[in-house]
Amino acid sequence: MHIMQHHRISLLQISRLSGYAYSSLKRWRSRMRRGYPVIEVPGPKKTGSVDMAELSLEIDSLQHRKKRSLGSGALHRRHGAKLSRRNLNALIGNARRERLHRQQAHSHRICWSCANLAWAIDDTKLSSARGWIHTIRDLASRFTLAPITGPLAHGEQIAGHLEDLFRVHGAPLVLKRDNGSNLNHDAINQLLGDWLVIPLNSPAAYPQYNGAIENAQRDWDRQLPDKADYMDLRCSLAAHDVNHRPRRILNGRTPCAVFNGRDKLKLNRRQRKEAIEEIKELTLELIDRFGHNSARAWRTAVQSWLHMNHLITIRKPKNCYPVF
């Protein structure tokens, strides 16, 4: 610092003259400004050996996020006497990257070919003041249909609302939902059976399977104010704004134009019955050949049938880098 002030030269010039790395000089200067020793004193030597098999199990049990792993501090406190923090962080980082690589290798994105092919439904509670919103969205066009507001909607209420929407817009071929009791009510199942709509439930504790509806619910949270009055009107205005906003993923068109366009899916009852029968046969084949449980076999059969009939496109990551 004294040399820089006296001779008026930069830290980069000092790095070139002294041969020290520029990053090291920046780190030392930062320590000096904060009153820390320029060269850190190494900690006590580690004694004993670590059971790597047990440590690997503990690392795998951490909550790995994209850039950090929750619980690593507590893990270091348990093994700090035998393993340095730097080495432990390296092991945790490798485990986190390996898990991310596995997720990318098995992940894929579903692109729906036309409007009214699949709807997604879900409930979300915005706050105690604003209450619950039951959201319905067409997956191909991103068109948000009229929601239900107020207290948590029960099964009969959702079934009646869906039937009104079916009569106005036509029933979709597929309805995606989670495993909530009100969304799997007998009244809803009866309605789907009467209109020949294929139910598609998300796997347990895996909301990413129905991620499009999760994004729609975040739109409500961003657009609706904290006031609780006139929620029906506020939701209608917010849905109108979202539905008439051009989207880049729709090639500059609005969700309303795509949902009400000429490419909207239209199937008669005979075609719907044939689709359901073929999916049921494929489900039984998956159970017999691979031992899938009925829920997993049904999801796989629905996806396979849609893909074989060119109703969806499956996009996988272009680059999956190996973990060395």
PDB file of C-alpha atoms in Angstrom:
ATOM      1  CA  MET A   1       0.000   0.000   0.000  1.00  0.00           C
ATOM      2  CA  HIS A   2       2.855   2.377   0.863  1.00  0.00           C
ATOM      3  CA  ILE A   3       4.593   1.619  -2.435  1.00  0.00           C
ATOM      4  CA  MET A   4       1.389   2.323  -4.397  1.00  0.00           C
ATOM      5  CA  GLN A   5       0.831   5.650  -2.622  1.00  0.00           C
ATOM      6  CA  HIS A   6       4.468   6.790  -2.814  1.00  0.00           C
ATOM      7  CA  HIS A   7       5.240   5.837  -6.405  1.00  0.00           C
ATOM      8  CA  ARG A   8       1.668   6.133  -7.719  1.00  0.00           C
ATOM      9  CA  ILE A   9       1.628   2.770  -9.461  1.00  0.00           C
ATOM     10  CA  SER A  10      -1.251   0.350  -9.764  1.00  0.00           C
ATOM     11  CA  LEU A  11      -1.618  -3.073  -8.196  1.00  0.00           C
ATOM     12  CA  LEU A  12      -1.377  -4.664 -11.636  1.00  0.00           C
ATOM     13  CA  GLN A  13       2.016  -3.001 -12.234  1.00  0.00           C
ATOM     14  CA  ILE A  14       3.246  -4.242  -8.858  1.00  0.00           C
ATOM     15  CA  SER A  15       2.144  -7.753  -9.830  1.00  0.00           C
ATOM     16  CA  ARG A  16       4.182  -7.583 -13.037  1.00  0.00           C
ATOM     17  CA  LEU A  17       7.271  -6.204 -11.292  1.00  0.00           C
ATOM     18  CA  SER A  18       7.217  -8.503  -8.272  1.00  0.00           C
ATOM     19  CA  GLY A  19       6.089 -11.701  -9.943  1.00  0.00           C
ATOM     20  CA  TYR A  20       3.249 -12.246  -7.442  1.00  0.00           C
ATOM     21  CA  ALA A  21      -0.163 -13.166  -8.784  1.00  0.00           C
ATOM     22  CA  TYR A  22      -2.570 -10.263  -9.156  1.00  0.00           C
ATOM     23  CA  SER A  23      -5.289 -12.185  -7.323  1.00  0.00           C
ATOM     24  CA  SER A  24      -2.953 -12.786  -4.353  1.00  0.00           C
ATOM     25  CA  LEU A  25      -2.091  -9.102  -4.115  1.00  0.00           C
ATOM     26  CA  LYS A  26      -5.794  -8.166  -4.166  1.00  0.00           C
ATOM     27  CA  ARG A  27      -6.489 -10.688  -1.406  1.00  0.00           C
ATOM     28  CA  TRP A  28      -3.634  -9.375   0.730  1.00  0.00           C
ATOM     29  CA  ARG A  29      -4.744  -5.771   0.257  1.00  0.00           C
ATOM     30  CA  SER A  30      -8.278  -6.665   1.293  1.00  0.00           C
ATOM     31  CA  ARG A  31      -6.973  -8.340   4.457  1.00  0.00           C
ATOM     32  CA  MET A  32      -4.855  -5.301   5.316  1.00  0.00           C
ATOM     33  CA  ARG A  33      -7.815  -2.929   4.917  1.00  0.00           C
ATOM     34  CA  ARG A  34      -9.930  -5.083   7.252  1.00  0.00           C
ATOM     35  CA  GLY A  35      -7.138  -5.326   9.837  1.00  0.00           C
ATOM     36  CA  TYR A  36      -6.471  -9.036   9.319  1.00  0.00           C
ATOM     37  CA  PRO A  37      -3.037 -10.640   9.033  1.00  0.00           C
ATOM     38  CA  VAL A  38      -1.745 -10.575   5.468  1.00  0.00           C
ATOM     39  CA  ILE A  39      -0.748 -14.236   5.607  1.00  0.00           C
ATOM     40  CA  GLU A  40      -3.236 -16.398   7.417  1.00  0.00           C
ATOM     41  CA  VAL A  41      -1.847 -18.648  10.115  1.00  0.00           C
ATOM     42  CA  PRO A  42      -2.660 -22.299   9.313  1.00  0.00           C
ATOM     43  CA  GLY A  43      -4.996 -24.026  11.717  1.00  0.00           C
ATOM     44  CA  PRO A  44      -4.154 -27.015  13.874  1.00  0.00           C
ATOM     45  CA  LYS A  45      -3.082 -30.184  12.133  1.00  0.00           C
ATOM     46  CA  LYS A  46      -5.832 -32.686  11.518  1.00  0.00           C
ATOM     47  CA  THR A  47      -5.598 -35.846  13.541  1.00  0.00           C
ATOM     48  CA  GLY A  48      -7.173 -39.194  12.868  1.00  0.00           C
ATOM     49  CA  SER A  49      -8.821 -40.530   9.745  1.00  0.00           C
ATOM     50  CA  VAL A  50     -12.287 -40.019   8.326  1.00  0.00           C
ATOM     51  CA  ASP A  51     -14.635 -42.848   7.394  1.00  0.00           C
ATOM     52  CA  MET A  52     -15.177 -41.813   3.762  1.00  0.00           C
ATOM     53  CA  ALA A  53     -18.129 -44.178   3.246  1.00  0.00           C
ATOM     54  CA  GLU A  54     -19.995 -42.650   6.175  1.00  0.00           C
ATOM     55  CA  LEU A  55     -18.986 -39.145   5.128  1.00  0.00           C
ATOM     56  CA  SER A  56     -20.285 -39.745   1.583  1.00  0.00           C
ATOM     57  CA  LEU A  57     -23.655 -40.788   2.976  1.00  0.00           C
ATOM     58  CA  GLU A  58     -23.802 -37.640   5.102  1.00  0.00           C
ATOM     59  CA  ILE A  59     -22.890 -35.472   2.098  1.00  0.00           C
ATOM     60  CA  ASP A  60     -25.597 -37.109  -0.005  1.00  0.00           C
ATOM     61  CA  SER A  61     -28.152 -36.375   2.724  1.00  0.00           C
ATOM     62  CA  LEU A  62     -27.469 -32.616   2.534  1.00  0.00           C
ATOM     63  CA  GLN A  63     -30.018 -30.363   0.835  1.00  0.00           C
ATOM     64  CA  HIS A  64     -28.133 -29.589  -2.359  1.00  0.00           C
ATOM     65  CA  ARG A  65     -29.134 -26.434  -4.172  1.00  0.00           C
ATOM     66  CA  LYS A  66     -27.811 -25.084  -7.447  1.00  0.00           C
ATOM     67  CA  LYS A  67     -24.885 -23.181  -5.918  1.00  0.00           C
ATOM     68  CA  ARG A  68     -24.750 -24.275  -2.278  1.00  0.00           C
ATOM     69  CA  SER A  69     -25.582 -27.168   0.025  1.00  0.00           C
ATOM     70  CA  LEU A  70     -27.586 -26.570   3.183  1.00  0.00           C
ATOM     71  CA  GLY A  71     -26.131 -28.195   6.292  1.00  0.00           C
ATOM     72  CA  SER A  72     -22.461 -28.091   5.276  1.00  0.00           C
ATOM     73  CA  GLY A  73     -21.545 -25.961   8.316  1.00  0.00           C
ATOM     74  CA  ALA A  74     -22.943 -28.503  10.765  1.00  0.00           C
ATOM     75  CA  LEU A  75     -21.184 -31.269   8.857  1.00  0.00           C
ATOM     76  CA  HIS A  76     -17.853 -29.456   9.188  1.00  0.00           C
ATOM     77  CA  ARG A  77     -18.371 -29.011  12.929  1.00  0.00           C
ATOM     78  CA  ARG A  78     -18.745 -32.763  13.273  1.00  0.00           C
ATOM     79  CA  HIS A  79     -15.654 -33.616  11.201  1.00  0.00           C
ATOM     80  CA  GLY A  80     -13.556 -30.430  11.561  1.00  0.00           C
ATOM     81  CA  ALA A  81     -10.947 -32.115  13.766  1.00  0.00           C
ATOM     82  CA  LYS A  82     -10.181 -34.698  11.081  1.00  0.00           C
ATOM     83  CA  LEU A  83     -10.874 -32.874   7.803  1.00  0.00           C
ATOM     84  CA  SER A  84     -10.143 -29.328   6.680  1.00  0.00           C
ATOM     85  CA  ARG A  85     -12.942 -27.061   5.527  1.00  0.00           C
ATOM     86  CA  ARG A  86     -11.350 -26.713   2.089  1.00  0.00           C
ATOM     87  CA  ASN A  87     -11.247 -30.473   1.502  1.00  0.00           C
ATOM     88  CA  LEU A  88     -14.781 -30.907   2.823  1.00  0.00           C
ATOM     89  CA  ASN A  89     -16.072 -28.145   0.542  1.00  0.00           C
ATOM     90  CA  ALA A  90     -14.392 -29.840  -2.411  1.00  0.00           C
ATOM     91  CA  LEU A  91     -16.153 -33.130  -1.614  1.00  0.00           C
ATOM     92  CA  ILE A  92     -19.510 -31.372  -1.184  1.00  0.00           C
ATOM     93  CA  GLY A  93     -19.016 -29.448  -4.436  1.00  0.00           C
ATOM     94  CA  ASN A  94     -18.290 -32.639  -6.362  1.00  0.00           C
ATOM     95  CA  ALA A  95     -21.394 -34.306  -4.928  1.00  0.00           C
ATOM     96  CA  ARG A  96     -23.516 -31.259  -5.785  1.00  0.00           C
ATOM     97  CA  ARG A  97     -22.245 -31.131  -9.387  1.00  0.00           C
ATOM     98  CA  GLU A  98     -22.734 -34.868  -9.820  1.00  0.00           C
ATOM     99  CA  ARG A  99     -26.335 -34.642  -8.608  1.00  0.00           C
ATOM    100  CA  LEU A 100     -26.995 -31.682 -10.916  1.00  0.00           C
ATOM    101  CA  HIS A 101     -25.529 -33.637 -13.820  1.00  0.00           C
ATOM    102  CA  ARG A 102     -27.806 -36.597 -13.089  1.00  0.00           C
ATOM    103  CA  GLN A 103     -30.830 -34.324 -12.938  1.00  0.00           C
ATOM    104  CA  GLN A 104     -29.938 -32.684 -16.257  1.00  0.00           C
ATOM    105  CA  ALA A 105     -29.370 -36.058 -17.901  1.00  0.00           C
ATOM    106  CA  HIS A 106     -32.867 -37.224 -16.921  1.00  0.00           C
ATOM    107  CA  SER A 107     -34.678 -33.907 -17.309  1.00  0.00           C
ATOM    108  CA  HIS A 108     -36.690 -32.950 -20.341  1.00  0.00           C
ATOM    109  CA  ARG A 109     -39.171 -30.317 -21.365  1.00  0.00           C
ATOM    110  CA  ILE A 110     -42.587 -31.042 -22.847  1.00  0.00           C
ATOM    111  CA  CYS A 111     -43.765 -28.736 -25.648  1.00  0.00           C
ATOM    112  CA  TRP A 112     -47.500 -29.005 -26.329  1.00  0.00           C
ATOM    113  CA  SER A 113     -48.390 -28.777 -30.007  1.00  0.00           C
ATOM    114  CA  CYS A 114     -51.735 -26.958 -29.927  1.00  0.00           C
ATOM    115  CA  ALA A 115     -54.132 -25.080 -27.696  1.00  0.00           C
ATOM    116  CA  ASN A 116     -56.783 -26.902 -25.668  1.00  0.00           C
ATOM    117  CA  LEU A 117     -54.688 -30.070 -25.704  1.00  0.00           C
ATOM    118  CA  ALA A 118     -53.835 -29.889 -21.989  1.00  0.00           C
ATOM    119  CA  TRP A 119     -54.926 -27.759 -19.059  1.00  0.00           C
ATOM    120  CA  ALA A 120     -53.251 -27.530 -15.661  1.00  0.00           C
ATOM    121  CA  ILE A 121     -55.055 -26.760 -12.398  1.00  0.00           C
ATOM    122  CA  ASP A 122     -53.781 -26.000  -8.903  1.00  0.00           C
ATOM    123  CA  ASP A 123     -54.535 -24.033  -5.736  1.00  0.00           C
ATOM    124  CA  THR A 124     -52.366 -21.431  -4.064  1.00  0.00           C
ATOM    125  CA  LYS A 125     -52.805 -19.245  -0.989  1.00  0.00           C
ATOM    126  CA  LEU A 126     -51.409 -15.790  -1.667  1.00  0.00           C
ATOM    127  CA  SER A 127     -51.804 -14.454   1.877  1.00  0.00           C
ATOM    128  CA  SER A 128     -54.225 -14.516   4.785  1.00  0.00           C
ATOM    129  CA  ALA A 129     -55.825 -11.306   3.493  1.00  0.00           C
ATOM    130  CA  ARG A 130     -56.092 -12.243  -0.206  1.00  0.00           C
ATOM    131  CA  GLY A 131     -57.078 -15.852   0.412  1.00  0.00           C
ATOM    132  CA  TRP A 132     -56.892 -18.731  -2.060  1.00  0.00           C
ATOM    133  CA  ILE A 133     -56.872 -18.744  -5.858  1.00  0.00           C
ATOM    134  CA  HIS A 134     -57.710 -21.811  -7.925  1.00  0.00           C
ATOM    135  CA  THR A 135     -55.737 -21.386 -11.164  1.00  0.00           C
ATOM    136  CA  ILE A 136     -56.471 -22.980 -14.543  1.00  0.00           C
ATOM    137  CA  ARG A 137     -54.105 -22.507 -17.488  1.00  0.00           C
ATOM    138  CA  ASP A 138     -53.867 -23.900 -21.002  1.00  0.00           C
ATOM    139  CA  LEU A 139     -50.328 -25.225 -21.347  1.00  0.00           C
ATOM    140  CA  ALA A 140     -49.708 -24.673 -25.061  1.00  0.00           C
ATOM    141  CA  SER A 141     -51.001 -21.101 -25.294  1.00  0.00           C
ATOM    142  CA  ARG A 142     -50.265 -19.985 -21.680  1.00  0.00           C
ATOM    143  CA  PHE A 143     -53.878 -18.731 -21.595  1.00  0.00           C
ATOM    144  CA  THR A 144     -55.159 -18.267 -18.026  1.00  0.00           C
ATOM    145  CA  LEU A 145     -58.827 -19.140 -17.670  1.00  0.00           C
ATOM    146  CA  ALA A 146     -61.237 -17.680 -15.138  1.00  0.00           C
ATOM    147  CA  PRO A 147     -60.014 -18.552 -11.619  1.00  0.00           C
ATOM    148  CA  ILE A 148     -61.878 -19.276  -8.385  1.00  0.00           C
ATOM    149  CA  THR A 149     -61.088 -16.894  -5.515  1.00  0.00           C
ATOM    150  CA  GLY A 150     -61.892 -16.800  -1.802  1.00  0.00           C
ATOM    151  CA  PRO A 151     -61.619 -19.775   0.565  1.00  0.00           C
ATOM    152  CA  LEU A 152     -60.017 -23.012  -0.603  1.00  0.00           C
ATOM    153  CA  ALA A 153     -62.320 -24.409  -3.306  1.00  0.00           C
ATOM    154  CA  HIS A 154     -63.874 -27.794  -2.551  1.00  0.00           C
ATOM    155  CA  GLY A 155     -64.290 -30.602  -5.061  1.00  0.00           C
ATOM    156  CA  GLU A 156     -67.901 -29.926  -6.054  1.00  0.00           C
ATOM    157  CA  GLN A 157     -67.154 -26.240  -6.617  1.00  0.00           C
ATOM    158  CA  ILE A 158     -64.138 -27.017  -8.826  1.00  0.00           C
ATOM    159  CA  ALA A 159     -66.117 -29.609 -10.787  1.00  0.00           C
ATOM    160  CA  GLY A 160     -68.931 -27.130 -11.459  1.00  0.00           C
ATOM    161  CA  HIS A 161     -66.443 -24.442 -12.519  1.00  0.00           C
ATOM    162  CA  LEU A 162     -64.625 -26.834 -14.849  1.00  0.00           C
ATOM    163  CA  GLU A 163     -67.875 -27.947 -16.454  1.00  0.00           C
ATOM    164  CA  ASP A 164     -68.789 -24.326 -17.193  1.00  0.00           C
ATOM    165  CA  LEU A 165     -65.384 -23.816 -18.816  1.00  0.00           C
ATOM    166  CA  PHE A 166     -65.741 -27.048 -20.815  1.00  0.00           C
ATOM    167  CA  ARG A 167     -69.049 -25.834 -22.228  1.00  0.00           C
ATOM    168  CA  VAL A 168     -67.617 -22.444 -23.201  1.00  0.00           C
ATOM    169  CA  HIS A 169     -64.164 -23.398 -24.517  1.00  0.00           C
ATOM    170  CA  GLY A 170     -64.419 -27.123 -25.127  1.00  0.00           C
ATOM    171  CA  ALA A 171     -62.879 -29.817 -22.944  1.00  0.00           C
ATOM    172  CA  PRO A 172     -59.104 -30.425 -23.171  1.00  0.00           C
ATOM    173  CA  LEU A 173     -57.760 -33.884 -23.846  1.00  0.00           C
ATOM    174  CA  VAL A 174     -55.475 -33.885 -20.762  1.00  0.00           C
ATOM    175  CA  LEU A 175     -55.908 -32.300 -17.334  1.00  0.00           C
ATOM    176  CA  LYS A 176     -52.765 -32.012 -15.181  1.00  0.00           C
ATOM    177  CA  ARG A 177     -53.183 -31.747 -11.410  1.00  0.00           C
ATOM    178  CA  ASP A 178     -51.403 -32.551  -8.174  1.00  0.00           C
ATOM    179  CA  ASN A 179     -52.537 -35.033  -5.539  1.00  0.00           C
ATOM    180  CA  GLY A 180     -54.608 -32.644  -3.420  1.00  0.00           C
ATOM    181  CA  SER A 181     -57.821 -34.142  -2.084  1.00  0.00           C
ATOM    182  CA  ASN A 182     -60.029 -31.385  -3.517  1.00  0.00           C
ATOM    183  CA  LEU A 183     -58.469 -31.793  -6.995  1.00  0.00           C
ATOM    184  CA  ASN A 184     -59.017 -35.578  -6.904  1.00  0.00           C
ATOM    185  CA  HIS A 185     -62.581 -35.407  -5.608  1.00  0.00           C
ATOM    186  CA  ASP A 186     -65.167 -37.909  -6.877  1.00  0.00           C
ATOM    187  CA  ALA A 187     -67.136 -35.083  -8.496  1.00  0.00           C
ATOM    188  CA  ILE A 188     -64.083 -34.050 -10.565  1.00  0.00           C
ATOM    189  CA  ASN A 189     -63.277 -37.645 -11.515  1.00  0.00           C
ATOM    190  CA  GLN A 190     -66.891 -38.146 -12.605  1.00  0.00           C
ATOM    191  CA  LEU A 191     -66.769 -34.964 -14.683  1.00  0.00           C
ATOM    192  CA  LEU A 192     -63.544 -36.032 -16.412  1.00  0.00           C
ATOM    193  CA  GLY A 193     -65.055 -39.419 -17.137  1.00  0.00           C
ATOM    194  CA  ASP A 194     -68.220 -37.894 -18.617  1.00  0.00           C
ATOM    195  CA  TRP A 195     -66.261 -35.520 -20.871  1.00  0.00           C
ATOM    196  CA  LEU A 196     -63.579 -38.142 -21.664  1.00  0.00           C
ATOM    197  CA  VAL A 197     -60.704 -36.014 -20.338  1.00  0.00           C
ATOM    198  CA  ILE A 198     -57.479 -37.838 -19.413  1.00  0.00           C
ATOM    199  CA  PRO A 199     -56.346 -37.058 -15.822  1.00  0.00           C
ATOM    200  CA  LEU A 200     -52.594 -36.729 -15.310  1.00  0.00           C
ATOM    201  CA  ASN A 201     -51.423 -36.470 -11.696  1.00  0.00           C
ATOM    202  CA  SER A 202     -48.005 -35.214 -10.636  1.00  0.00           C
ATOM    203  CA  PRO A 203     -45.638 -37.574  -8.794  1.00  0.00           C
ATOM    204  CA  ALA A 204     -45.750 -37.187  -5.029  1.00  0.00           C
ATOM    205  CA  ALA A 205     -43.619 -34.308  -3.678  1.00  0.00           C
ATOM    206  CA  TYR A 206     -42.487 -33.267  -7.170  1.00  0.00           C
ATOM    207  CA  PRO A 207     -44.122 -29.912  -8.098  1.00  0.00           C
ATOM    208  CA  GLN A 208     -41.712 -29.459 -11.046  1.00  0.00           C
ATOM    209  CA  TYR A 209     -43.832 -31.960 -12.996  1.00  0.00           C
ATOM    210  CA  ASN A 210     -46.524 -29.283 -13.205  1.00  0.00           C
ATOM    211  CA  GLY A 211     -44.168 -26.318 -13.321  1.00  0.00           C
ATOM    212  CA  ALA A 212     -46.234 -24.252 -15.775  1.00  0.00           C
ATOM    213  CA  ILE A 213     -49.044 -23.813 -13.278  1.00  0.00           C
ATOM    214  CA  GLU A 214     -46.497 -22.876 -10.591  1.00  0.00           C
ATOM    215  CA  ASN A 215     -45.326 -20.024 -12.846  1.00  0.00           C
ATOM    216  CA  ALA A 216     -48.935 -18.927 -13.336  1.00  0.00           C
ATOM    217  CA  GLN A 217     -49.413 -18.727  -9.581  1.00  0.00           C
ATOM    218  CA  ARG A 218     -46.325 -16.546  -9.253  1.00  0.00           C
ATOM    219  CA  ASP A 219     -47.941 -14.189 -11.769  1.00  0.00           C
ATOM    220  CA  TRP A 220     -50.903 -13.776  -9.397  1.00  0.00           C
ATOM    221  CA  ASP A 221     -48.599 -12.967  -6.491  1.00  0.00           C
ATOM    222  CA  ARG A 222     -46.763 -10.300  -8.504  1.00  0.00           C
ATOM    223  CA  GLN A 223     -49.820  -8.624 -10.019  1.00  0.00           C
ATOM    224  CA  LEU A 224     -52.433  -8.681  -7.258  1.00  0.00           C
ATOM    225  CA  PRO A 225     -52.213  -6.079  -4.472  1.00  0.00           C
ATOM    226  CA  ASP A 226     -52.366  -6.913  -0.786  1.00  0.00           C
ATOM    227  CA  LYS A 227     -55.966  -5.735  -0.528  1.00  0.00           C
ATOM    228  CA  ALA A 228     -58.630  -8.396  -0.057  1.00  0.00           C
ATOM    229  CA  ASP A 229     -61.641  -6.561  -1.526  1.00  0.00           C
ATOM    230  CA  TYR A 230     -62.986  -7.230  -5.040  1.00  0.00           C
ATOM    231  CA  MET A 231     -60.642 -10.178  -5.604  1.00  0.00           C
ATOM    232  CA  ASP A 232     -62.804 -11.597  -8.407  1.00  0.00           C
ATOM    233  CA  LEU A 233     -62.585  -8.343 -10.342  1.00  0.00           C
ATOM    234  CA  ARG A 234     -58.882  -7.918  -9.613  1.00  0.00           C
ATOM    235  CA  CYS A 235     -58.130 -11.471 -10.805  1.00  0.00           C
ATOM    236  CA  SER A 236     -60.170 -10.942 -13.978  1.00  0.00           C
ATOM    237  CA  LEU A 237     -58.252  -7.756 -14.797  1.00  0.00           C
ATOM    238  CA  ALA A 238     -54.900  -9.435 -14.031  1.00  0.00           C
ATOM    239  CA  ALA A 239     -55.770 -12.451 -16.208  1.00  0.00           C
ATOM    240  CA  HIS A 240     -56.875 -10.138 -19.037  1.00  0.00           C
ATOM    241  CA  ASP A 241     -53.567  -8.287 -18.842  1.00  0.00           C
ATOM    242  CA  VAL A 242     -51.520 -11.519 -18.931  1.00  0.00           C
ATOM    243  CA  ASN A 243     -53.582 -13.075 -21.707  1.00  0.00           C
ATOM    244  CA  HIS A 244     -53.193 -10.045 -23.995  1.00  0.00           C
ATOM    245  CA  ARG A 245     -49.470  -9.527 -23.520  1.00  0.00           C
ATOM    246  CA  PRO A 246     -47.291 -10.691 -26.475  1.00  0.00           C
ATOM    247  CA  ARG A 247     -45.007 -13.563 -25.534  1.00  0.00           C
ATOM    248  CA  ARG A 248     -41.676 -14.323 -27.127  1.00  0.00           C
ATOM    249  CA  ILE A 249     -42.214 -18.072 -26.671  1.00  0.00           C
ATOM    250  CA  LEU A 250     -45.404 -17.687 -28.773  1.00  0.00           C
ATOM    251  CA  ASN A 251     -43.507 -15.896 -31.566  1.00  0.00           C
ATOM    252  CA  GLY A 252     -44.816 -12.514 -30.491  1.00  0.00           C
ATOM    253  CA  ARG A 253     -48.473 -13.564 -30.328  1.00  0.00           C
ATOM    254  CA  THR A 254     -50.677 -13.201 -27.285  1.00  0.00           C
ATOM    255  CA  PRO A 255     -52.000 -16.187 -25.292  1.00  0.00           C
ATOM    256  CA  CYS A 256     -55.549 -15.126 -26.159  1.00  0.00           C
ATOM    257  CA  ALA A 257     -54.848 -15.184 -29.910  1.00  0.00           C
ATOM    258  CA  VAL A 258     -53.229 -18.627 -29.712  1.00  0.00           C
ATOM    259  CA  PHE A 259     -55.915 -20.133 -27.474  1.00  0.00           C
ATOM    260  CA  ASN A 260     -58.737 -18.920 -29.713  1.00  0.00           C
ATOM    261  CA  GLY A 261     -56.903 -19.532 -32.990  1.00  0.00           C
ATOM    262  CA  ARG A 262     -57.521 -22.036 -35.766  1.00  0.00           C
ATOM    263  CA  ASP A 263     -55.045 -24.597 -34.414  1.00  0.00           C
ATOM    264  CA  LYS A 264     -57.160 -25.342 -31.369  1.00  0.00           C
ATOM    265  CA  LEU A 265     -57.518 -29.078 -30.734  1.00  0.00           C
ATOM    266  CA  LYS A 266     -60.922 -30.543 -31.516  1.00  0.00           C
ATOM    267  CA  LEU A 267     -61.635 -34.236 -30.907  1.00  0.00           C
ATOM    268  CA  ASN A 268     -64.963 -36.027 -31.037  1.00  0.00           C
ATOM    269  CA  ARG A 269     -66.048 -38.631 -28.474  1.00  0.00           C
ATOM    270  CA  ARG A 270     -65.014 -41.568 -30.628  1.00  0.00           C
ATOM    271  CA  GLN A 271     -61.458 -40.240 -30.971  1.00  0.00           C
ATOM    272  CA  ARG A 272     -61.266 -39.593 -27.232  1.00  0.00           C
ATOM    273  CA  LYS A 273     -62.464 -43.104 -26.406  1.00  0.00           C
ATOM    274  CA  GLU A 274     -59.887 -44.632 -28.748  1.00  0.00           C
ATOM    275  CA  ALA A 275     -57.107 -42.568 -27.145  1.00  0.00           C
ATOM    276  CA  ILE A 276     -58.108 -43.630 -23.620  1.00  0.00           C
ATOM    277  CA  GLU A 277     -58.320 -47.312 -24.593  1.00  0.00           C
ATOM    278  CA  GLU A 278     -54.868 -47.238 -26.210  1.00  0.00           C
ATOM    279  CA  ILE A 279     -53.388 -45.547 -23.134  1.00  0.00           C
ATOM    280  CA  LYS A 280     -54.966 -48.157 -20.849  1.00  0.00           C
ATOM    281  CA  GLU A 281     -53.465 -50.990 -22.939  1.00  0.00           C
ATOM    282  CA  LEU A 282     -50.041 -49.337 -22.857  1.00  0.00           C
ATOM    283  CA  THR A 283     -50.328 -48.876 -19.078  1.00  0.00           C
ATOM    284  CA  LEU A 284     -50.984 -52.583 -18.517  1.00  0.00           C
ATOM    285  CA  GLU A 285     -48.041 -53.460 -20.756  1.00  0.00           C
ATOM    286  CA  LEU A 286     -45.697 -51.231 -18.740  1.00  0.00           C
ATOM    287  CA  ILE A 287     -46.865 -52.804 -15.488  1.00  0.00           C
ATOM    288  CA  ASP A 288     -46.386 -56.336 -16.806  1.00  0.00           C
ATOM    289  CA  ARG A 289     -43.011 -55.791 -18.504  1.00  0.00           C
ATOM    290  CA  PHE A 290     -41.243 -53.353 -16.189  1.00  0.00           C
ATOM    291  CA  GLY A 291     -43.100 -53.684 -12.901  1.00  0.00           C
ATOM    292  CA  HIS A 292     -44.077 -50.003 -12.728  1.00  0.00           C
ATOM    293  CA  ASN A 293     -46.703 -49.016 -10.202  1.00  0.00           C
ATOM    294  CA  SER A 294     -50.016 -47.990 -11.691  1.00  0.00           C
ATOM    295  CA  ALA A 295     -49.532 -44.219 -11.242  1.00  0.00           C
ATOM    296  CA  ARG A 296     -46.078 -44.175 -12.846  1.00  0.00           C
ATOM    297  CA  ALA A 297     -47.183 -46.497 -15.655  1.00  0.00           C
ATOM    298  CA  TRP A 298     -50.174 -44.265 -16.407  1.00  0.00           C
ATOM    299  CA  ARG A 299     -47.999 -41.114 -16.607  1.00  0.00           C
ATOM    300  CA  THR A 300     -45.503 -42.863 -18.882  1.00  0.00           C
ATOM    301  CA  ALA A 301     -48.267 -44.263 -21.084  1.00  0.00           C
ATOM    302  CA  VAL A 302     -49.949 -40.870 -21.490  1.00  0.00           C
ATOM    303  CA  GLN A 303     -46.659 -39.201 -22.402  1.00  0.00           C
ATOM    304  CA  SER A 304     -45.735 -41.998 -24.833  1.00  0.00           C
ATOM    305  CA  TRP A 305     -49.135 -41.894 -26.546  1.00  0.00           C
ATOM    306  CA  LEU A 306     -49.004 -38.112 -26.942  1.00  0.00           C
ATOM    307  CA  HIS A 307     -45.492 -38.324 -28.347  1.00  0.00           C
ATOM    308  CA  MET A 308     -46.339 -41.122 -30.797  1.00  0.00           C
ATOM    309  CA  ASN A 309     -49.292 -39.105 -32.081  1.00  0.00           C
ATOM    310  CA  HIS A 310     -47.147 -35.957 -32.523  1.00  0.00           C
ATOM    311  CA  LEU A 311     -49.121 -33.980 -29.967  1.00  0.00           C
ATOM    312  CA  ILE A 312     -46.070 -33.168 -27.838  1.00  0.00           C
ATOM    313  CA  THR A 313     -42.378 -32.624 -28.466  1.00  0.00           C
ATOM    314  CA  ILE A 314     -39.832 -33.752 -25.890  1.00  0.00           C
ATOM    315  CA  ARG A 315     -36.768 -31.536 -25.654  1.00  0.00           C
ATOM    316  CA  LYS A 316     -33.736 -32.680 -23.688  1.00  0.00           C
ATOM    317  CA  PRO A 317     -30.730 -30.562 -22.670  1.00  0.00           C
ATOM    318  CA  LYS A 318     -28.291 -30.085 -25.552  1.00  0.00           C
ATOM    319  CA  ASN A 319     -25.190 -30.238 -23.364  1.00  0.00           C
ATOM    320  CA  CYS A 320     -24.719 -32.605 -20.447  1.00  0.00           C
ATOM    321  CA  TYR A 321     -21.155 -32.262 -19.238  1.00  0.00           C
ATOM    322  CA  PRO A 322     -19.611 -35.212 -17.407  1.00  0.00           C
ATOM    323  CA  VAL A 323     -18.327 -34.774 -13.872  1.00  0.00           C
ATOM    324  CA  PHE A 324     -14.615 -35.506 -13.625  1.00  0.00           C
TER     325      PHE A 324
END
